[in-house]
Amino acid sequence: MQAHLSWLATDWVTEKGKPIGIGGDPSGATKEKGKIILSVSAKEIVKDLILIRDFKE
């Protein structure tokens, strides 16, 4: 079983290339963006945790 969590290490930027505060330069970070990132990250991690929970050899 392989876990694919590349979204955790991505240096996210806007369409114009401005950093949003992940993976380095925090100058683009905001409270609102943090809430969105936390929500999306939690949903993605839950999917992977369910796969791990249900994995059978």
PDB file of N, CA and C in Angstrom, residues 1-34:
ATOM      1  N   MET A   1       0.842  -1.189   0.000  1.00  0.00           N
ATOM      2  CA  MET A   1       0.000   0.000   0.000  1.00  0.00           C
ATOM      3  C   MET A   1       0.880   1.242   0.000  1.00  0.00           C
ATOM      4  N   GLN A   2       0.586   2.184  -0.864  1.00  0.00           N
ATOM      5  CA  GLN A   2       1.358   3.411  -0.939  1.00  0.00           C
ATOM      6  C   GLN A   2       0.487   4.587  -0.545  1.00  0.00           C
ATOM      7  N   ALA A   3       1.019   5.447   0.302  1.00  0.00           N
ATOM      8  CA  ALA A   3       0.303   6.676   0.676  1.00  0.00           C
ATOM      9  C   ALA A   3       0.765   7.792  -0.249  1.00  0.00           C
ATOM     10  N   HIS A   4      -0.169   8.573  -0.724  1.00  0.00           N
ATOM     11  CA  HIS A   4       0.173   9.696  -1.590  1.00  0.00           C
ATOM     12  C   HIS A   4      -0.259  10.974  -0.880  1.00  0.00           C
ATOM     13  N   LEU A   5       0.703  11.638  -0.236  1.00  0.00           N
ATOM     14  CA  LEU A   5       0.402  12.859   0.512  1.00  0.00           C
ATOM     15  C   LEU A   5       1.212  14.031  -0.022  1.00  0.00           C
ATOM     16  N   SER A   6       1.366  14.118  -1.340  1.00  0.00           N
ATOM     17  CA  SER A   6       2.193  15.172  -1.920  1.00  0.00           C
ATOM     18  C   SER A   6       1.663  16.564  -1.608  1.00  0.00           C
ATOM     19  N   TRP A   7       0.373  16.694  -1.343  1.00  0.00           N
ATOM     20  CA  TRP A   7      -0.204  18.000  -1.036  1.00  0.00           C
ATOM     21  C   TRP A   7       0.370  18.573   0.249  1.00  0.00           C
ATOM     22  N   LEU A   8       0.963  17.734   1.119  1.00  0.00           N
ATOM     23  CA  LEU A   8       1.549  18.238   2.362  1.00  0.00           C
ATOM     24  C   LEU A   8       2.842  18.996   2.115  1.00  0.00           C
ATOM     25  N   ALA A   9       3.542  18.691   1.043  1.00  0.00           N
ATOM     26  CA  ALA A   9       4.853  19.284   0.809  1.00  0.00           C
ATOM     27  C   ALA A   9       4.854  20.285  -0.337  1.00  0.00           C
ATOM     28  N   THR A  10       3.706  20.616  -0.840  1.00  0.00           N
ATOM     29  CA  THR A  10       3.627  21.513  -1.977  1.00  0.00           C
ATOM     30  C   THR A  10       3.746  22.966  -1.521  1.00  0.00           C
ATOM     31  N   ASP A  11       4.544  23.754  -2.237  1.00  0.00           N
ATOM     32  CA  ASP A  11       4.646  25.180  -1.959  1.00  0.00           C
ATOM     33  C   ASP A  11       3.539  25.870  -2.745  1.00  0.00           C
ATOM     34  N   TRP A  12       2.407  26.070  -2.120  1.00  0.00           N
ATOM     35  CA  TRP A  12       1.222  26.577  -2.805  1.00  0.00           C
ATOM     36  C   TRP A  12       1.339  28.061  -3.111  1.00  0.00           C
ATOM     37  N   VAL A  13       0.893  28.425  -4.312  1.00  0.00           N
ATOM     38  CA  VAL A  13       0.886  29.824  -4.740  1.00  0.00           C
ATOM     39  C   VAL A  13      -0.430  30.102  -5.458  1.00  0.00           C
ATOM     40  N   THR A  14      -0.752  31.395  -5.582  1.00  0.00           N
ATOM     41  CA  THR A  14      -1.935  31.793  -6.340  1.00  0.00           C
ATOM     42  C   THR A  14      -1.647  31.652  -7.829  1.00  0.00           C
ATOM     43  N   GLU A  15      -2.652  31.921  -8.661  1.00  0.00           N
ATOM     44  CA  GLU A  15      -2.452  31.858 -10.108  1.00  0.00           C
ATOM     45  C   GLU A  15      -1.374  32.836 -10.564  1.00  0.00           C
ATOM     46  N   LYS A  16      -1.189  33.924  -9.808  1.00  0.00           N
ATOM     47  CA  LYS A  16      -0.183  34.933 -10.156  1.00  0.00           C
ATOM     48  C   LYS A  16       1.176  34.633  -9.539  1.00  0.00           C
ATOM     49  N   GLY A  17       1.308  33.486  -8.881  1.00  0.00           N
ATOM     50  CA  GLY A  17       2.582  33.093  -8.323  1.00  0.00           C
ATOM     51  C   GLY A  17       2.878  33.619  -6.929  1.00  0.00           C
ATOM     52  N   LYS A  18       1.903  34.289  -6.297  1.00  0.00           N
ATOM     53  CA  LYS A  18       2.117  34.822  -4.949  1.00  0.00           C
ATOM     54  C   LYS A  18       1.969  33.687  -3.927  1.00  0.00           C
ATOM     55  N   PRO A  19       2.935  33.564  -2.988  1.00  0.00           N
ATOM     56  CA  PRO A  19       2.842  32.486  -1.996  1.00  0.00           C
ATOM     57  C   PRO A  19       1.630  32.669  -1.081  1.00  0.00           C
ATOM     58  N   ILE A  20       1.044  31.542  -0.657  1.00  0.00           N
ATOM     59  CA  ILE A  20      -0.099  31.632   0.241  1.00  0.00           C
ATOM     60  C   ILE A  20       0.266  31.276   1.676  1.00  0.00           C
ATOM     61  N   GLY A  21       1.560  31.080   1.940  1.00  0.00           N
ATOM     62  CA  GLY A  21       1.996  30.874   3.313  1.00  0.00           C
ATOM     63  C   GLY A  21       2.301  29.444   3.690  1.00  0.00           C
ATOM     64  N   ILE A  22       2.476  28.587   2.719  1.00  0.00           N
ATOM     65  CA  ILE A  22       2.815  27.189   3.009  1.00  0.00           C
ATOM     66  C   ILE A  22       4.131  26.885   2.328  1.00  0.00           C
ATOM     67  N   GLY A  23       4.980  26.146   3.010  1.00  0.00           N
ATOM     68  CA  GLY A  23       6.197  25.650   2.403  1.00  0.00           C
ATOM     69  C   GLY A  23       7.281  26.684   2.230  1.00  0.00           C
ATOM     70  N   GLY A  24       7.322  27.674   3.062  1.00  0.00           N
ATOM     71  CA  GLY A  24       8.414  28.629   2.957  1.00  0.00           C
ATOM     72  C   GLY A  24       8.007  30.018   3.388  1.00  0.00           C
ATOM     73  N   ASP A  25       7.853  30.905   2.445  1.00  0.00           N
ATOM     74  CA  ASP A  25       7.584  32.314   2.712  1.00  0.00           C
ATOM     75  C   ASP A  25       6.184  32.508   3.285  1.00  0.00           C
ATOM     76  N   PRO A  26       6.063  32.911   4.556  1.00  0.00           N
ATOM     77  CA  PRO A  26       4.750  33.058   5.178  1.00  0.00           C
ATOM     78  C   PRO A  26       4.079  34.404   4.905  1.00  0.00           C
ATOM     79  N   SER A  27       4.677  35.236   4.063  1.00  0.00           N
ATOM     80  CA  SER A  27       4.140  36.590   3.864  1.00  0.00           C
ATOM     81  C   SER A  27       2.736  36.596   3.249  1.00  0.00           C
ATOM     82  N   GLY A  28       2.352  35.522   2.586  1.00  0.00           N
ATOM     83  CA  GLY A  28       1.017  35.474   1.991  1.00  0.00           C
ATOM     84  C   GLY A  28      -0.027  34.828   2.884  1.00  0.00           C
ATOM     85  N   ALA A  29       0.360  34.434   4.096  1.00  0.00           N
ATOM     86  CA  ALA A  29      -0.566  33.723   4.992  1.00  0.00           C
ATOM     87  C   ALA A  29      -1.594  34.669   5.601  1.00  0.00           C
ATOM     88  N   THR A  30      -2.807  34.137   5.786  1.00  0.00           N
ATOM     89  CA  THR A  30      -3.861  34.853   6.504  1.00  0.00           C
ATOM     90  C   THR A  30      -4.620  33.843   7.363  1.00  0.00           C
ATOM     91  N   LYS A  31      -5.374  34.351   8.308  1.00  0.00           N
ATOM     92  CA  LYS A  31      -6.195  33.485   9.157  1.00  0.00           C
ATOM     93  C   LYS A  31      -7.195  32.705   8.308  1.00  0.00           C
ATOM     94  N   GLU A  32      -7.812  33.365   7.352  1.00  0.00           N
ATOM     95  CA  GLU A  32      -8.815  32.722   6.496  1.00  0.00           C
ATOM     96  C   GLU A  32      -8.196  31.606   5.656  1.00  0.00           C
ATOM     97  N   LYS A  33      -7.018  31.871   5.095  1.00  0.00           N
ATOM     98  CA  LYS A  33      -6.338  30.843   4.304  1.00  0.00           C
ATOM     99  C   LYS A  33      -5.962  29.661   5.186  1.00  0.00           C
ATOM    100  N   GLY A  34      -5.540  29.943   6.405  1.00  0.00           N
ATOM    101  CA  GLY A  34      -5.189  28.875   7.337  1.00  0.00           C
ATOM    102  C   GLY A  34      -6.365  27.965   7.627  1.00  0.00           C
TER     103      GLY A  34
END
